[in-house]
Tab-separated table of C-alpha atoms in Angstrom:
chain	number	residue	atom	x	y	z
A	14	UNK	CA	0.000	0.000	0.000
A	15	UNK	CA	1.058	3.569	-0.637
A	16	UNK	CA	1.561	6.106	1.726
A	17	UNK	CA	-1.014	8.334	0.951
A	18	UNK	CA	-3.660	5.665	1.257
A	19	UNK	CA	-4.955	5.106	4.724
A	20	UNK	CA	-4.749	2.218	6.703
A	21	UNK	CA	-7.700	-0.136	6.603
A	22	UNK	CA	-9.457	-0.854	9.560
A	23	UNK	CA	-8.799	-4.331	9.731
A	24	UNK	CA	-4.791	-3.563	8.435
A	25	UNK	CA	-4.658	-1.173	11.803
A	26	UNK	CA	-5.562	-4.372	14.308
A	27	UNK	CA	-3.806	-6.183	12.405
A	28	UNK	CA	-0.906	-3.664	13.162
A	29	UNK	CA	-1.705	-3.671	16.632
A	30	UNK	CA	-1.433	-7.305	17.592
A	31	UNK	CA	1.674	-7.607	15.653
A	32	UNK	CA	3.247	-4.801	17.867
A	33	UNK	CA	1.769	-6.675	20.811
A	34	UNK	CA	3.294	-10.031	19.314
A	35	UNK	CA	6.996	-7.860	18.896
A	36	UNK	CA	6.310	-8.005	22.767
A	37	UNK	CA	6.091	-11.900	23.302
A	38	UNK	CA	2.369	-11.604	23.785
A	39	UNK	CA	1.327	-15.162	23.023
A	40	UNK	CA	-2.007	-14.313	22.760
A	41	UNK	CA	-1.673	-11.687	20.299
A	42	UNK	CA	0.013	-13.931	17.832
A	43	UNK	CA	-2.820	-16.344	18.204
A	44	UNK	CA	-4.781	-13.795	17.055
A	45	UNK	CA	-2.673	-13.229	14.204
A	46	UNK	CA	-2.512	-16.970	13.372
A	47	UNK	CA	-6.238	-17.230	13.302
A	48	UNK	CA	-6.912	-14.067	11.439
A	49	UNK	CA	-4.502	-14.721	8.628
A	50	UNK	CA	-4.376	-18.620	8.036
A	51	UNK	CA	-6.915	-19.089	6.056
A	52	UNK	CA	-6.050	-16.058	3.841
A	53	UNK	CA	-2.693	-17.524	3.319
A	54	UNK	CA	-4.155	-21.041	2.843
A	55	UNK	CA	-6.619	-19.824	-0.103
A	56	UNK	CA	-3.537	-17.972	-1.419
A	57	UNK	CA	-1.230	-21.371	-1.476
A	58	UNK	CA	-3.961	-23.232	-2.960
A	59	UNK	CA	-3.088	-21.337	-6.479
A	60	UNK	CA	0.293	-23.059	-6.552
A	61	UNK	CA	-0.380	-26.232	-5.430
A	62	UNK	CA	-3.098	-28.756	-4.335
A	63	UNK	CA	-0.938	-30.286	-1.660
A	64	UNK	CA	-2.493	-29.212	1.893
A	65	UNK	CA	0.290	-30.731	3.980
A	66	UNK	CA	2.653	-28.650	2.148
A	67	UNK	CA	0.807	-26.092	2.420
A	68	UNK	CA	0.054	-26.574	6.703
A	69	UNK	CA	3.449	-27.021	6.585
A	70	UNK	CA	4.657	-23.944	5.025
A	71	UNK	CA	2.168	-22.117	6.864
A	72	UNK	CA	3.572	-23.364	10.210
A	73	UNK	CA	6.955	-23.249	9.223
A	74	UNK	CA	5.893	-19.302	8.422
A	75	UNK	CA	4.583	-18.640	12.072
A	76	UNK	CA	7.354	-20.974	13.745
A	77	UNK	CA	9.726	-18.759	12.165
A	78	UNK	CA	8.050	-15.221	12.510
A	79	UNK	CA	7.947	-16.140	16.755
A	80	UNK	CA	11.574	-17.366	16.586
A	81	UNK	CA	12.888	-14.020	15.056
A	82	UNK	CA	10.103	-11.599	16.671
A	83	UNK	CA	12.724	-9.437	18.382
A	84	UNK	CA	14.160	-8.636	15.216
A	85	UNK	CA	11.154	-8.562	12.475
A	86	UNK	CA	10.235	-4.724	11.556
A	87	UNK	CA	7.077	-3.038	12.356
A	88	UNK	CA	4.674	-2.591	9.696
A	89	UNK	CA	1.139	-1.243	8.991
A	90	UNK	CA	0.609	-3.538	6.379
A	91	UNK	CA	0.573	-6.930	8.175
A	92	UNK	CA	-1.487	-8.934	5.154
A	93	UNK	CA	1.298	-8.065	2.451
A	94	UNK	CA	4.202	-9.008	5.243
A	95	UNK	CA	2.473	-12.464	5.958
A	96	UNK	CA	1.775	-12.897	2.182
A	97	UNK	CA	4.945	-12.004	0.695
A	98	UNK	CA	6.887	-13.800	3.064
A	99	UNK	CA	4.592	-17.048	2.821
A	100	UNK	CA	4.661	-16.383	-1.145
A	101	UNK	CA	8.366	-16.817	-0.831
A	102	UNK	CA	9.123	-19.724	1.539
A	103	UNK	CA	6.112	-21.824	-0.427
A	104	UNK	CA	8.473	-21.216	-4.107
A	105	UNK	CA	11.186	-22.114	-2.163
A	106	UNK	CA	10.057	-24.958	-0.222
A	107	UNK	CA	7.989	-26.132	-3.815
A	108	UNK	CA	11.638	-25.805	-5.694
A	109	UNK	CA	13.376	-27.856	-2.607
A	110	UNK	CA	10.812	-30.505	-2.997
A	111	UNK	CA	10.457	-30.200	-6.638
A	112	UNK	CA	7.329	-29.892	-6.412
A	113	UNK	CA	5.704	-28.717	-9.739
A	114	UNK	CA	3.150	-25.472	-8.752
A	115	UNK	CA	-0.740	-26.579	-9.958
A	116	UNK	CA	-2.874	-23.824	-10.098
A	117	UNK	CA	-6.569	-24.438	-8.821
A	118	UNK	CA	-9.876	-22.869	-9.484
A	119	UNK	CA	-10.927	-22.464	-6.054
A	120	UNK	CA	-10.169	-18.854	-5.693
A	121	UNK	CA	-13.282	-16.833	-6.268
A	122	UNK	CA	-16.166	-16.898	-3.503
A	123	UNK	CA	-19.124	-15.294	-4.453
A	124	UNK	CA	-21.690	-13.799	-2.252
A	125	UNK	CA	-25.294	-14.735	-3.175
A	126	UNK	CA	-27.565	-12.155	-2.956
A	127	UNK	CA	-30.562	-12.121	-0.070
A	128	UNK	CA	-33.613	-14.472	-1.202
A	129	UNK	CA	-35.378	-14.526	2.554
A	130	UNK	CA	-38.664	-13.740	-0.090
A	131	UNK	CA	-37.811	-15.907	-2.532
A	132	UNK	CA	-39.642	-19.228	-2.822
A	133	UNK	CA	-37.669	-22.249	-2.613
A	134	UNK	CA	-37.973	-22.651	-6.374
A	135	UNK	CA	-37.098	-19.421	-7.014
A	136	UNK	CA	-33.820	-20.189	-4.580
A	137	UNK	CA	-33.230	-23.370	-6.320
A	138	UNK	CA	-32.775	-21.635	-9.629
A	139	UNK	CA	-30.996	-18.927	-8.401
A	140	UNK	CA	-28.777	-21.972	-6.442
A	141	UNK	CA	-28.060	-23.352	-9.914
A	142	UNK	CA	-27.440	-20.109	-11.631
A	143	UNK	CA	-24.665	-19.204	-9.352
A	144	UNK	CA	-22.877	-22.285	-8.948
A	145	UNK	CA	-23.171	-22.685	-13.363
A	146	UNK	CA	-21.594	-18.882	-13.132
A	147	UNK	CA	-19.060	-19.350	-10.675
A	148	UNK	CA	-18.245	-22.866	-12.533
A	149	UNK	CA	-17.708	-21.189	-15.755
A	150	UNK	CA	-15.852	-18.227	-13.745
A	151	UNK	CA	-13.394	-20.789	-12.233
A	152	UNK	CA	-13.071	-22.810	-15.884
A	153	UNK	CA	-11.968	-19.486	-17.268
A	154	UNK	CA	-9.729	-18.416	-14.522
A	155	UNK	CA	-7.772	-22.175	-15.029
A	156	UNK	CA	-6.671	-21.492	-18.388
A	157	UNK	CA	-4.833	-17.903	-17.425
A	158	UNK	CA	-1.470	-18.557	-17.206
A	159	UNK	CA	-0.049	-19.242	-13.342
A	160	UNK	CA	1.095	-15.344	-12.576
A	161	UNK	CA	-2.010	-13.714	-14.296
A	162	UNK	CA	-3.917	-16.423	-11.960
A	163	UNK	CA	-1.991	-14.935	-9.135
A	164	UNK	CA	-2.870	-11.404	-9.691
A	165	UNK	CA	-6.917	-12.257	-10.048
A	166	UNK	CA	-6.396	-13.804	-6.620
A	167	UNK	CA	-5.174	-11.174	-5.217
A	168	UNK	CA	-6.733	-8.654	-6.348
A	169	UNK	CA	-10.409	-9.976	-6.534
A	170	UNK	CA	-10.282	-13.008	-3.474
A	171	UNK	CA	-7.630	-11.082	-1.516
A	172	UNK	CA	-9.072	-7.171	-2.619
A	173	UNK	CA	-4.765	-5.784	-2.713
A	174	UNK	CA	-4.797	-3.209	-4.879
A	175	UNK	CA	-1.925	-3.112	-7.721
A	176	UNK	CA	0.973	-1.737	-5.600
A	177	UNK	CA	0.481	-4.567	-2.941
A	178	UNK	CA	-0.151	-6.773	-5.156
A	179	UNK	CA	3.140	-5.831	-6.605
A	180	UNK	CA	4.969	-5.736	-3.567
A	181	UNK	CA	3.716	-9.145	-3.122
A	182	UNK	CA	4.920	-10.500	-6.315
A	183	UNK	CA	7.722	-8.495	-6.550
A	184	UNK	CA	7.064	-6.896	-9.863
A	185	UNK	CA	6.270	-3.503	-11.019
A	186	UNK	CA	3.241	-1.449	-10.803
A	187	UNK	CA	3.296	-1.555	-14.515
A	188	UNK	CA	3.698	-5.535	-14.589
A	189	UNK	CA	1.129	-5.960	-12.004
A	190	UNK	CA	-1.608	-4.162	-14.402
A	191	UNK	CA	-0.241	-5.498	-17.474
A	192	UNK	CA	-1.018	-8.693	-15.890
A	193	UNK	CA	-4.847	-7.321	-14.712
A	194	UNK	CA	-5.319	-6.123	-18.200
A	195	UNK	CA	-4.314	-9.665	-20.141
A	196	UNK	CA	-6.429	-11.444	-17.495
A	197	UNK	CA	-9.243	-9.623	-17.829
A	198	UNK	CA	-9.466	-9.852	-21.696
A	199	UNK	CA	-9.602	-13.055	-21.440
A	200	UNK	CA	-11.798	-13.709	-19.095
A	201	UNK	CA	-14.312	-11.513	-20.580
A	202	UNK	CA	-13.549	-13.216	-24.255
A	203	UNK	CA	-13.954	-16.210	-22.184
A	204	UNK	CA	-17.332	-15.637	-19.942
A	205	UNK	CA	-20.826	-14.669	-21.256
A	206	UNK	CA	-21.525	-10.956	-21.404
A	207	UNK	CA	-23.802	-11.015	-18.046
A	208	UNK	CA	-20.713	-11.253	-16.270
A	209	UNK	CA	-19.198	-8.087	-16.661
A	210	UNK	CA	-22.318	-5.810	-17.279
C-alpha cells in the first residue's frame, strides 16, 4: 500500500497485535494466526493442491516469525508481510521438494444475494445459476497462465490493490496491471456478457 492511502481498519488491528506479538504476547500472535491462516491457505492453494505442504509452510511461516520476533520490523501492512513472506518460503520450499506449482480454481467466492422472499424454487434456480456462473468463472480463470492467476487472486479473493499486489509479487506497478489487463481480456472473451455488465 502507498503512503497516501490510509490504513484499513482491519490492516490497523492487524498492526496492533503484531506490535503486541513484537512483545512476546502469546495471545496476540494467536490472534494473528487465526486471522490470517486461512487467507494464506486460499492464497497457497493457487500453486499447489498439496495441503500438507501447504500446513506445513504455513507453520513453518509462524514458527519462524515467533523465533525471530525481536528482530522482524514493524509494519502497517501486516497482510502483504504475511503474504509475501509465505509467497516466498512456499516457491522455495515447492523448488526444494520439486514440487511442480498446480494452479486451482478455487479462488473466487461469491456472495449470493438475499432471497429470505424468494420461494424455494425461485432459490433453487438462483442456487443453480450461481454455482453454473461461478463454474464457468473458475473454468476461465484455469486457463490464465499461473502469474495472471496470481494477480486475479489477489486482487479480486484477496481485494490488494496493484501496488500490494506488486509488492507481493515483486514486480512492477506496470507488470502488475499489465497482468490485470491480459487477465481480464480473457476472461471476458472467455465468460458470457452477463458477467461483466
Amino acid at each position: 500500500m502507498t503512503s497516501a492511502q490510509p490504513v484499513p481498519v482491519d490492516e490497523q488491528r492487524m498492526a496492533q497485535l503484531w506490535i503486541r506479538f513484537k512483545a512476546d504476547d502469546e495471545k496476540a500472535f494467536d490472534q494473528l494466526v487465526q486471522a490470517r491462516y486461512r487467507v494464506l491457505f486460499n492464497y497457497a492453494t493457487r500453486f499447489t493442491k498439496d495441503r500438507d505442504l501447504i500446513k506445513d509452510c504455513i507453520q513453518d511461516l509462524f514458527l519462524e516469525l515467533w523465533n525471530r520476533r525481536a528482530a522482524i520490523v514493524e509494519t502497517p501492512y501486516v497482510t502483504i508481510y504475511l503474504i509475501k513472506a509465505f509467497r516466498n518460503n512456499l516457491f522455495r520450499r515447492m523448488r526444494r521438494e520439486a514440487a511442480r506449482p498446480v494452479v486451482t480454481a478455487e479462488m473466487l467466492e461469491w456472495e449470493t444475494v438475499a432471497t429470505d422472499e424468494l420461494t424455494v424454487d425461485h432459490k433453487w434456480i438462483a442456487d443453480e445459476m450461481l454455482m453454473s456462473t461461478e463454474q464457468s468463472l473458475r473454468q476461465a480463470v484455469d486457463q490464465l497462465p499461473k502469474r495472471q492467476q496470481e494477480v486475479v487472486f489477489l486482487k479480486f479473493y484477496e481485494g490488494l490493490n496493484n501496488d500490494d499486489i506488486a509488492q507481493v509479487m515483486a514486480v512492477e506497478k506496470q507488470t502488475v496491471a499489465n497482468f490485470l489487463y491480459r487477465a481480464m481480456t480473457q476472461l471476458r472473451a472467455a465468460l458470457p456478457v452477463r458477467l461483466f455488465a
